[in-house]
Amino acid sequence: MEMINAIGRRKASVARIYLTKGDGKITINGKDYREYFPQPHVQINIVAPFETVEAMSIYDLKVTVVGGGYKGQSEAVRMGISRALVKLNADFRKPLKERKFLTRDAREVERKKYGKPKARKSFQFSKR
C-alpha cells in the first residue's frame, strides 16, 4: 500500500494527513497525539474515525496541522483522517458520513466592524 494523503479544515486550522500501513502509530507535528493533545476529550476526536470503521491499529498516521486552537485542530485532523479512510476504502464512506465526519463545518469568526467594539456588540445607546 502506498501513502494516502488528505486535507481536513476547521475554523482557522488546516491538517495534512499521510496514511500508511502500520501498527497504529499516530504522530502530530512530530509528537505522539497524546502528547500533542493532552486533553482526553480532544484525543477522542483523533481516534473516532478509526473506531467508527473498526480499523484502530492497522494504519500509521503522520499529521501536520497549523493554525487555530486545539479544538479546531483536532476537528481538522478528524476530518482529514476520515477523508483518507474513504480514499482507502469506499465502503467506509457511509458510517463516517452518518457521524458527520466528512462534513466541512464552514463557521468562521466574523470580522470586527468599524464603530463597534466587536463584530456585533455596540456601545451603550443613550437617547438623551
PDB file of N, CA and C in Angstrom, residues 22-114:
ATOM      1  N   GLY A  22       0.586   0.127   8.853  1.00  0.00           N
ATOM      2  CA  GLY A  22       1.489   0.089  10.003  1.00  0.00           C
ATOM      3  C   GLY A  22       0.846  -0.556  11.209  1.00  0.00           C
ATOM      4  N   ASP A  23       1.245  -0.072  12.401  1.00  0.00           N
ATOM      5  CA  ASP A  23       0.773  -0.681  13.634  1.00  0.00           C
ATOM      6  C   ASP A  23      -0.022   0.280  14.519  1.00  0.00           C
ATOM      7  N   GLY A  24      -0.556   1.365  13.948  1.00  0.00           N
ATOM      8  CA  GLY A  24      -1.447   2.254  14.700  1.00  0.00           C
ATOM      9  C   GLY A  24      -0.761   3.424  15.368  1.00  0.00           C
ATOM     10  N   LYS A  25       0.420   3.818  14.906  1.00  0.00           N
ATOM     11  CA  LYS A  25       1.139   4.951  15.498  1.00  0.00           C
ATOM     12  C   LYS A  25       0.614   6.249  14.885  1.00  0.00           C
ATOM     13  N   ILE A  26       0.215   7.204  15.733  1.00  0.00           N
ATOM     14  CA  ILE A  26      -0.311   8.489  15.264  1.00  0.00           C
ATOM     15  C   ILE A  26       0.639   9.589  15.725  1.00  0.00           C
ATOM     16  N   THR A  27       1.250  10.286  14.762  1.00  0.00           N
ATOM     17  CA  THR A  27       2.197  11.359  15.054  1.00  0.00           C
ATOM     18  C   THR A  27       1.642  12.668  14.524  1.00  0.00           C
ATOM     19  N   ILE A  28       1.547  13.682  15.401  1.00  0.00           N
ATOM     20  CA  ILE A  28       1.061  15.000  15.013  1.00  0.00           C
ATOM     21  C   ILE A  28       2.175  16.006  15.245  1.00  0.00           C
ATOM     22  N   ASN A  29       2.609  16.669  14.176  1.00  0.00           N
ATOM     23  CA  ASN A  29       3.709  17.648  14.217  1.00  0.00           C
ATOM     24  C   ASN A  29       4.941  17.088  14.943  1.00  0.00           C
ATOM     25  N   GLY A  30       5.270  15.830  14.685  1.00  0.00           N
ATOM     26  CA  GLY A  30       6.457  15.223  15.256  1.00  0.00           C
ATOM     27  C   GLY A  30       6.293  14.666  16.663  1.00  0.00           C
ATOM     28  N   LYS A  31       5.113  14.794  17.262  1.00  0.00           N
ATOM     29  CA  LYS A  31       4.863  14.277  18.612  1.00  0.00           C
ATOM     30  C   LYS A  31       3.754  13.240  18.558  1.00  0.00           C
ATOM     31  N   ASP A  32       3.709  12.372  19.574  1.00  0.00           N
ATOM     32  CA  ASP A  32       2.600  11.439  19.698  1.00  0.00           C
ATOM     33  C   ASP A  32       1.316  12.235  19.940  1.00  0.00           C
ATOM     34  N   TYR A  33       0.188  11.747  19.443  1.00  0.00           N
ATOM     35  CA  TYR A  33      -1.045  12.526  19.551  1.00  0.00           C
ATOM     36  C   TYR A  33      -1.482  12.745  21.000  1.00  0.00           C
ATOM     37  N   ARG A  34      -1.134  11.824  21.910  1.00  0.00           N
ATOM     38  CA  ARG A  34      -1.491  12.009  23.325  1.00  0.00           C
ATOM     39  C   ARG A  34      -0.651  13.115  23.964  1.00  0.00           C
ATOM     40  N   GLU A  35       0.544  13.309  23.438  1.00  0.00           N
ATOM     41  CA  GLU A  35       1.416  14.376  23.940  1.00  0.00           C
ATOM     42  C   GLU A  35       1.006  15.728  23.338  1.00  0.00           C
ATOM     43  N   TYR A  36       0.639  15.725  22.049  1.00  0.00           N
ATOM     44  CA  TYR A  36       0.257  16.965  21.373  1.00  0.00           C
ATOM     45  C   TYR A  36      -1.090  17.482  21.875  1.00  0.00           C
ATOM     46  N   PHE A  37      -2.056  16.572  22.074  1.00  0.00           N
ATOM     47  CA  PHE A  37      -3.367  16.909  22.625  1.00  0.00           C
ATOM     48  C   PHE A  37      -3.507  16.214  23.982  1.00  0.00           C
ATOM     49  N   PRO A  38      -3.052  16.848  25.100  1.00  0.00           N
ATOM     50  CA  PRO A  38      -3.102  16.157  26.399  1.00  0.00           C
ATOM     51  C   PRO A  38      -4.523  15.984  26.958  1.00  0.00           C
ATOM     52  N   GLN A  39      -5.493  16.764  26.477  1.00  0.00           N
ATOM     53  CA  GLN A  39      -6.861  16.663  26.996  1.00  0.00           C
ATOM     54  C   GLN A  39      -7.530  15.410  26.432  1.00  0.00           C
ATOM     55  N   PRO A  40      -8.108  14.556  27.324  1.00  0.00           N
ATOM     56  CA  PRO A  40      -8.721  13.306  26.838  1.00  0.00           C
ATOM     57  C   PRO A  40      -9.939  13.529  25.938  1.00  0.00           C
ATOM     58  N   HIS A  41     -10.710  14.599  26.187  1.00  0.00           N
ATOM     59  CA  HIS A  41     -11.898  14.832  25.354  1.00  0.00           C
ATOM     60  C   HIS A  41     -11.522  15.281  23.943  1.00  0.00           C
ATOM     61  N   VAL A  42     -10.299  15.781  23.739  1.00  0.00           N
ATOM     62  CA  VAL A  42      -9.835  16.162  22.402  1.00  0.00           C
ATOM     63  C   VAL A  42      -9.200  14.956  21.705  1.00  0.00           C
ATOM     64  N   GLN A  43      -8.573  14.065  22.476  1.00  0.00           N
ATOM     65  CA  GLN A  43      -7.964  12.857  21.903  1.00  0.00           C
ATOM     66  C   GLN A  43      -9.025  11.963  21.267  1.00  0.00           C
ATOM     67  N   ILE A  44     -10.249  12.017  21.799  1.00  0.00           N
ATOM     68  CA  ILE A  44     -11.344  11.208  21.251  1.00  0.00           C
ATOM     69  C   ILE A  44     -11.603  11.569  19.788  1.00  0.00           C
ATOM     70  N   ASN A  45     -11.474  12.880  19.447  1.00  0.00           N
ATOM     71  CA  ASN A  45     -11.668  13.323  18.060  1.00  0.00           C
ATOM     72  C   ASN A  45     -10.691  12.642  17.114  1.00  0.00           C
ATOM     73  N   ILE A  46      -9.470  12.386  17.576  1.00  0.00           N
ATOM     74  CA  ILE A  46      -8.434  11.825  16.701  1.00  0.00           C
ATOM     75  C   ILE A  46      -8.715  10.364  16.379  1.00  0.00           C
ATOM     76  N   VAL A  47      -9.137   9.578  17.378  1.00  0.00           N
ATOM     77  CA  VAL A  47      -9.324   8.136  17.167  1.00  0.00           C
ATOM     78  C   VAL A  47     -10.750   7.769  16.736  1.00  0.00           C
ATOM     79  N   ALA A  48     -11.687   8.706  16.786  1.00  0.00           N
ATOM     80  CA  ALA A  48     -13.095   8.418  16.461  1.00  0.00           C
ATOM     81  C   ALA A  48     -13.295   7.839  15.053  1.00  0.00           C
ATOM     82  N   PRO A  49     -12.655   8.370  13.993  1.00  0.00           N
ATOM     83  CA  PRO A  49     -12.863   7.766  12.663  1.00  0.00           C
ATOM     84  C   PRO A  49     -12.414   6.310  12.589  1.00  0.00           C
ATOM     85  N   PHE A  50     -11.301   5.969  13.265  1.00  0.00           N
ATOM     86  CA  PHE A  50     -10.814   4.590  13.260  1.00  0.00           C
ATOM     87  C   PHE A  50     -11.774   3.677  14.013  1.00  0.00           C
ATOM     88  N   GLU A  51     -12.313   4.153  15.142  1.00  0.00           N
ATOM     89  CA  GLU A  51     -13.264   3.347  15.911  1.00  0.00           C
ATOM     90  C   GLU A  51     -14.563   3.140  15.140  1.00  0.00           C
ATOM     91  N   THR A  52     -14.956   4.143  14.348  1.00  0.00           N
ATOM     92  CA  THR A  52     -16.185   4.040  13.558  1.00  0.00           C
ATOM     93  C   THR A  52     -16.093   2.928  12.517  1.00  0.00           C
ATOM     94  N   VAL A  53     -14.920   2.797  11.881  1.00  0.00           N
ATOM     95  CA  VAL A  53     -14.768   1.786  10.820  1.00  0.00           C
ATOM     96  C   VAL A  53     -14.003   0.543  11.296  1.00  0.00           C
ATOM     97  N   GLU A  54     -13.754   0.419  12.615  1.00  0.00           N
ATOM     98  CA  GLU A  54     -13.048  -0.703  13.220  1.00  0.00           C
ATOM     99  C   GLU A  54     -11.708  -0.978  12.538  1.00  0.00           C
ATOM    100  N   ALA A  55     -10.882   0.077  12.427  1.00  0.00           N
ATOM    101  CA  ALA A  55      -9.550  -0.062  11.836  1.00  0.00           C
ATOM    102  C   ALA A  55      -8.517   0.595  12.745  1.00  0.00           C
ATOM    103  N   MET A  56      -8.582   0.275  14.042  1.00  0.00           N
ATOM    104  CA  MET A  56      -7.812   1.017  15.039  1.00  0.00           C
ATOM    105  C   MET A  56      -6.298   0.892  14.881  1.00  0.00           C
ATOM    106  N   SER A  57      -5.749  -0.299  14.885  1.00  0.00           N
ATOM    107  CA  SER A  57      -4.287  -0.432  14.883  1.00  0.00           C
ATOM    108  C   SER A  57      -3.763  -1.064  13.588  1.00  0.00           C
ATOM    109  N   ILE A  58      -4.286  -0.600  12.468  1.00  0.00           N
ATOM    110  CA  ILE A  58      -3.874  -1.140  11.169  1.00  0.00           C
ATOM    111  C   ILE A  58      -3.013  -0.127  10.408  1.00  0.00           C
ATOM    112  N   TYR A  59      -3.253   1.172  10.628  1.00  0.00           N
ATOM    113  CA  TYR A  59      -2.606   2.225   9.848  1.00  0.00           C
ATOM    114  C   TYR A  59      -1.789   3.170  10.723  1.00  0.00           C
ATOM    115  N   ASP A  60      -0.670   3.642  10.162  1.00  0.00           N
ATOM    116  CA  ASP A  60       0.138   4.679  10.790  1.00  0.00           C
ATOM    117  C   ASP A  60      -0.262   6.026  10.200  1.00  0.00           C
ATOM    118  N   LEU A  61      -0.216   7.053  11.029  1.00  0.00           N
ATOM    119  CA  LEU A  61      -0.586   8.396  10.596  1.00  0.00           C
ATOM    120  C   LEU A  61       0.543   9.366  10.874  1.00  0.00           C
ATOM    121  N   LYS A  62       0.836  10.205   9.896  1.00  0.00           N
ATOM    122  CA  LYS A  62       1.737  11.337  10.098  1.00  0.00           C
ATOM    123  C   LYS A  62       0.906  12.568   9.759  1.00  0.00           C
ATOM    124  N   VAL A  63       0.744  13.458  10.734  1.00  0.00           N
ATOM    125  CA  VAL A  63      -0.145  14.609  10.577  1.00  0.00           C
ATOM    126  C   VAL A  63       0.656  15.890  10.751  1.00  0.00           C
ATOM    127  N   THR A  64       0.392  16.861   9.868  1.00  0.00           N
ATOM    128  CA  THR A  64       0.922  18.211  10.022  1.00  0.00           C
ATOM    129  C   THR A  64      -0.270  19.135  10.136  1.00  0.00           C
ATOM    130  N   VAL A  65      -0.360  19.863  11.248  1.00  0.00           N
ATOM    131  CA  VAL A  65      -1.515  20.733  11.463  1.00  0.00           C
ATOM    132  C   VAL A  65      -1.026  22.118  11.855  1.00  0.00           C
ATOM    133  N   VAL A  66      -1.631  23.158  11.249  1.00  0.00           N
ATOM    134  CA  VAL A  66      -1.254  24.552  11.533  1.00  0.00           C
ATOM    135  C   VAL A  66      -2.511  25.393  11.728  1.00  0.00           C
ATOM    136  N   GLY A  67      -2.383  26.454  12.517  1.00  0.00           N
ATOM    137  CA  GLY A  67      -3.446  27.438  12.675  1.00  0.00           C
ATOM    138  C   GLY A  67      -4.497  27.046  13.684  1.00  0.00           C
ATOM    139  N   GLY A  68      -5.121  28.046  14.280  1.00  0.00           N
ATOM    140  CA  GLY A  68      -6.246  27.826  15.178  1.00  0.00           C
ATOM    141  C   GLY A  68      -5.839  27.308  16.539  1.00  0.00           C
ATOM    142  N   GLY A  69      -6.838  26.892  17.312  1.00  0.00           N
ATOM    143  CA  GLY A  69      -6.625  26.360  18.652  1.00  0.00           C
ATOM    144  C   GLY A  69      -6.707  24.847  18.654  1.00  0.00           C
ATOM    145  N   TYR A  70      -6.621  24.271  19.849  1.00  0.00           N
ATOM    146  CA  TYR A  70      -6.563  22.808  19.925  1.00  0.00           C
ATOM    147  C   TYR A  70      -7.862  22.154  19.473  1.00  0.00           C
ATOM    148  N   LYS A  71      -9.017  22.766  19.726  1.00  0.00           N
ATOM    149  CA  LYS A  71     -10.291  22.162  19.329  1.00  0.00           C
ATOM    150  C   LYS A  71     -10.433  22.164  17.803  1.00  0.00           C
ATOM    151  N   GLY A  72     -10.169  23.302  17.175  1.00  0.00           N
ATOM    152  CA  GLY A  72     -10.233  23.397  15.718  1.00  0.00           C
ATOM    153  C   GLY A  72      -9.233  22.475  15.052  1.00  0.00           C
ATOM    154  N   GLN A  73      -8.033  22.378  15.631  1.00  0.00           N
ATOM    155  CA  GLN A  73      -7.009  21.499  15.067  1.00  0.00           C
ATOM    156  C   GLN A  73      -7.431  20.040  15.155  1.00  0.00           C
ATOM    157  N   SER A  74      -8.003  19.641  16.299  1.00  0.00           N
ATOM    158  CA  SER A  74      -8.396  18.240  16.452  1.00  0.00           C
ATOM    159  C   SER A  74      -9.526  17.882  15.491  1.00  0.00           C
ATOM    160  N   GLU A  75     -10.452  18.807  15.277  1.00  0.00           N
ATOM    161  CA  GLU A  75     -11.556  18.528  14.348  1.00  0.00           C
ATOM    162  C   GLU A  75     -11.080  18.541  12.902  1.00  0.00           C
ATOM    163  N   ALA A  76     -10.062  19.351  12.592  1.00  0.00           N
ATOM    164  CA  ALA A  76      -9.472  19.335  11.250  1.00  0.00           C
ATOM    165  C   ALA A  76      -8.771  18.000  11.006  1.00  0.00           C
ATOM    166  N   VAL A  77      -8.078  17.508  12.024  1.00  0.00           N
ATOM    167  CA  VAL A  77      -7.405  16.205  11.914  1.00  0.00           C
ATOM    168  C   VAL A  77      -8.434  15.097  11.733  1.00  0.00           C
ATOM    169  N   ARG A  78      -9.531  15.165  12.490  1.00  0.00           N
ATOM    170  CA  ARG A  78     -10.588  14.152  12.388  1.00  0.00           C
ATOM    171  C   ARG A  78     -11.155  14.105  10.968  1.00  0.00           C
ATOM    172  N   MET A  79     -11.399  15.272  10.374  1.00  0.00           N
ATOM    173  CA  MET A  79     -11.935  15.325   9.019  1.00  0.00           C
ATOM    174  C   MET A  79     -10.927  14.779   8.005  1.00  0.00           C
ATOM    175  N   GLY A  80      -9.653  15.124   8.175  1.00  0.00           N
ATOM    176  CA  GLY A  80      -8.614  14.632   7.266  1.00  0.00           C
ATOM    177  C   GLY A  80      -8.463  13.129   7.338  1.00  0.00           C
ATOM    178  N   ILE A  81      -8.498  12.574   8.553  1.00  0.00           N
ATOM    179  CA  ILE A  81      -8.407  11.114   8.716  1.00  0.00           C
ATOM    180  C   ILE A  81      -9.588  10.436   8.033  1.00  0.00           C
ATOM    181  N   SER A  82     -10.778  11.008   8.210  1.00  0.00           N
ATOM    182  CA  SER A  82     -11.979  10.426   7.584  1.00  0.00           C
ATOM    183  C   SER A  82     -11.867  10.443   6.069  1.00  0.00           C
ATOM    184  N   ARG A  83     -11.372  11.548   5.514  1.00  0.00           N
ATOM    185  CA  ARG A  83     -11.213  11.637   4.057  1.00  0.00           C
ATOM    186  C   ARG A  83     -10.183  10.629   3.553  1.00  0.00           C
ATOM    187  N   ALA A  84      -9.102  10.443   4.306  1.00  0.00           N
ATOM    188  CA  ALA A  84      -8.073   9.484   3.905  1.00  0.00           C
ATOM    189  C   ALA A  84      -8.610   8.063   3.943  1.00  0.00           C
ATOM    190  N   LEU A  85      -9.414   7.741   4.961  1.00  0.00           N
ATOM    191  CA  LEU A  85     -10.002   6.396   5.054  1.00  0.00           C
ATOM    192  C   LEU A  85     -10.966   6.122   3.900  1.00  0.00           C
ATOM    193  N   VAL A  86     -11.702   7.153   3.480  1.00  0.00           N
ATOM    194  CA  VAL A  86     -12.623   6.985   2.354  1.00  0.00           C
ATOM    195  C   VAL A  86     -11.847   6.766   1.057  1.00  0.00           C
ATOM    196  N   LYS A  87     -10.709   7.463   0.889  1.00  0.00           N
ATOM    197  CA  LYS A  87      -9.856   7.228  -0.288  1.00  0.00           C
ATOM    198  C   LYS A  87      -9.336   5.796  -0.300  1.00  0.00           C
ATOM    199  N   LEU A  88      -9.071   5.276   0.891  1.00  0.00           N
ATOM    200  CA  LEU A  88      -8.545   3.918   1.031  1.00  0.00           C
ATOM    201  C   LEU A  88      -9.602   2.874   0.691  1.00  0.00           C
ATOM    202  N   ASN A  89     -10.824   3.058   1.217  1.00  0.00           N
ATOM    203  CA  ASN A  89     -11.899   2.087   1.020  1.00  0.00           C
ATOM    204  C   ASN A  89     -13.226   2.837   0.945  1.00  0.00           C
ATOM    205  N   ALA A  90     -13.908   2.742  -0.182  1.00  0.00           N
ATOM    206  CA  ALA A  90     -15.158   3.474  -0.387  1.00  0.00           C
ATOM    207  C   ALA A  90     -16.283   2.986   0.524  1.00  0.00           C
ATOM    208  N   ASP A  91     -16.166   1.767   1.081  1.00  0.00           N
ATOM    209  CA  ASP A  91     -17.199   1.251   1.987  1.00  0.00           C
ATOM    210  C   ASP A  91     -17.225   2.001   3.323  1.00  0.00           C
ATOM    211  N   PHE A  92     -16.125   2.681   3.656  1.00  0.00           N
ATOM    212  CA  PHE A  92     -16.063   3.436   4.907  1.00  0.00           C
ATOM    213  C   PHE A  92     -16.882   4.724   4.843  1.00  0.00           C
ATOM    214  N   ARG A  93     -17.288   5.140   3.647  1.00  0.00           N
ATOM    215  CA  ARG A  93     -17.960   6.428   3.480  1.00  0.00           C
ATOM    216  C   ARG A  93     -19.271   6.520   4.264  1.00  0.00           C
ATOM    217  N   LYS A  94     -20.115   5.503   4.186  1.00  0.00           N
ATOM    218  CA  LYS A  94     -21.434   5.543   4.823  1.00  0.00           C
ATOM    219  C   LYS A  94     -21.364   5.722   6.344  1.00  0.00           C
ATOM    220  N   PRO A  95     -20.602   4.885   7.088  1.00  0.00           N
ATOM    221  CA  PRO A  95     -20.563   5.088   8.541  1.00  0.00           C
ATOM    222  C   PRO A  95     -19.927   6.419   8.960  1.00  0.00           C
ATOM    223  N   LEU A  96     -18.922   6.880   8.193  1.00  0.00           N
ATOM    224  CA  LEU A  96     -18.283   8.157   8.533  1.00  0.00           C
ATOM    225  C   LEU A  96     -19.206   9.331   8.235  1.00  0.00           C
ATOM    226  N   LYS A  97     -19.979   9.216   7.156  1.00  0.00           N
ATOM    227  CA  LYS A  97     -20.909  10.289   6.805  1.00  0.00           C
ATOM    228  C   LYS A  97     -22.060  10.366   7.805  1.00  0.00           C
ATOM    229  N   GLU A  98     -22.504   9.212   8.322  1.00  0.00           N
ATOM    230  CA  GLU A  98     -23.574   9.200   9.320  1.00  0.00           C
ATOM    231  C   GLU A  98     -23.162   9.933  10.597  1.00  0.00           C
ATOM    232  N   ARG A  99     -21.884   9.846  10.960  1.00  0.00           N
ATOM    233  CA  ARG A  99     -21.392  10.544  12.158  1.00  0.00           C
ATOM    234  C   ARG A  99     -20.916  11.960  11.849  1.00  0.00           C
ATOM    235  N   LYS A 100     -21.123  12.415  10.589  1.00  0.00           N
ATOM    236  CA  LYS A 100     -20.804  13.766  10.122  1.00  0.00           C
ATOM    237  C   LYS A 100     -19.306  14.096  10.185  1.00  0.00           C
ATOM    238  N   PHE A 101     -18.457  13.085   9.984  1.00  0.00           N
ATOM    239  CA  PHE A 101     -17.018  13.314   9.988  1.00  0.00           C
ATOM    240  C   PHE A 101     -16.515  13.828   8.638  1.00  0.00           C
ATOM    241  N   LEU A 102     -17.333  13.697   7.593  1.00  0.00           N
ATOM    242  CA  LEU A 102     -16.918  14.141   6.264  1.00  0.00           C
ATOM    243  C   LEU A 102     -17.506  15.511   5.901  1.00  0.00           C
ATOM    244  N   THR A 103     -18.300  16.094   6.797  1.00  0.00           N
ATOM    245  CA  THR A 103     -18.939  17.383   6.533  1.00  0.00           C
ATOM    246  C   THR A 103     -18.022  18.508   6.980  1.00  0.00           C
ATOM    247  N   ARG A 104     -17.752  19.446   6.083  1.00  0.00           N
ATOM    248  CA  ARG A 104     -16.920  20.609   6.407  1.00  0.00           C
ATOM    249  C   ARG A 104     -17.765  21.612   7.168  1.00  0.00           C
ATOM    250  N   ASP A 105     -17.374  21.909   8.407  1.00  0.00           N
ATOM    251  CA  ASP A 105     -18.068  22.910   9.220  1.00  0.00           C
ATOM    252  C   ASP A 105     -17.503  24.271   8.828  1.00  0.00           C
ATOM    253  N   ALA A 106     -18.278  25.054   8.087  1.00  0.00           N
ATOM    254  CA  ALA A 106     -17.773  26.279   7.463  1.00  0.00           C
ATOM    255  C   ALA A 106     -17.856  27.507   8.362  1.00  0.00           C
ATOM    256  N   ARG A 107     -18.248  27.342   9.625  1.00  0.00           N
ATOM    257  CA  ARG A 107     -18.371  28.504  10.506  1.00  0.00           C
ATOM    258  C   ARG A 107     -16.998  29.093  10.811  1.00  0.00           C
ATOM    259  N   GLU A 108     -16.858  30.363  10.553  1.00  0.00           N
ATOM    260  CA  GLU A 108     -15.608  31.085  10.802  1.00  0.00           C
ATOM    261  C   GLU A 108     -15.912  32.259  11.727  1.00  0.00           C
ATOM    262  N   VAL A 109     -14.858  32.849  12.290  1.00  0.00           N
ATOM    263  CA  VAL A 109     -15.023  34.017  13.155  1.00  0.00           C
ATOM    264  C   VAL A 109     -15.406  35.208  12.290  1.00  0.00           C
ATOM    265  N   GLU A 110     -16.438  35.938  12.706  1.00  0.00           N
ATOM    266  CA  GLU A 110     -16.893  37.108  11.969  1.00  0.00           C
ATOM    267  C   GLU A 110     -15.941  38.264  12.213  1.00  0.00           C
ATOM    268  N   ARG A 111     -15.686  39.052  11.162  1.00  0.00           N
ATOM    269  CA  ARG A 111     -14.720  40.138  11.302  1.00  0.00           C
ATOM    270  C   ARG A 111     -15.282  41.286  12.133  1.00  0.00           C
ATOM    271  N   LYS A 112     -14.383  42.044  12.759  1.00  0.00           N
ATOM    272  CA  LYS A 112     -14.779  43.201  13.555  1.00  0.00           C
ATOM    273  C   LYS A 112     -15.182  44.329  12.617  1.00  0.00           C
ATOM    274  N   LYS A 113     -16.288  45.031  12.936  1.00  0.00           N
ATOM    275  CA  LYS A 113     -16.763  46.160  12.135  1.00  0.00           C
ATOM    276  C   LYS A 113     -16.293  47.469  12.769  1.00  0.00           C
ATOM    277  N   TYR A 114     -16.069  48.473  11.939  1.00  0.00           N
ATOM    278  CA  TYR A 114     -15.628  49.763  12.470  1.00  0.00           C
ATOM    279  C   TYR A 114     -16.786  50.440  13.199  1.00  0.00           C
TER     280      TYR A 114
END
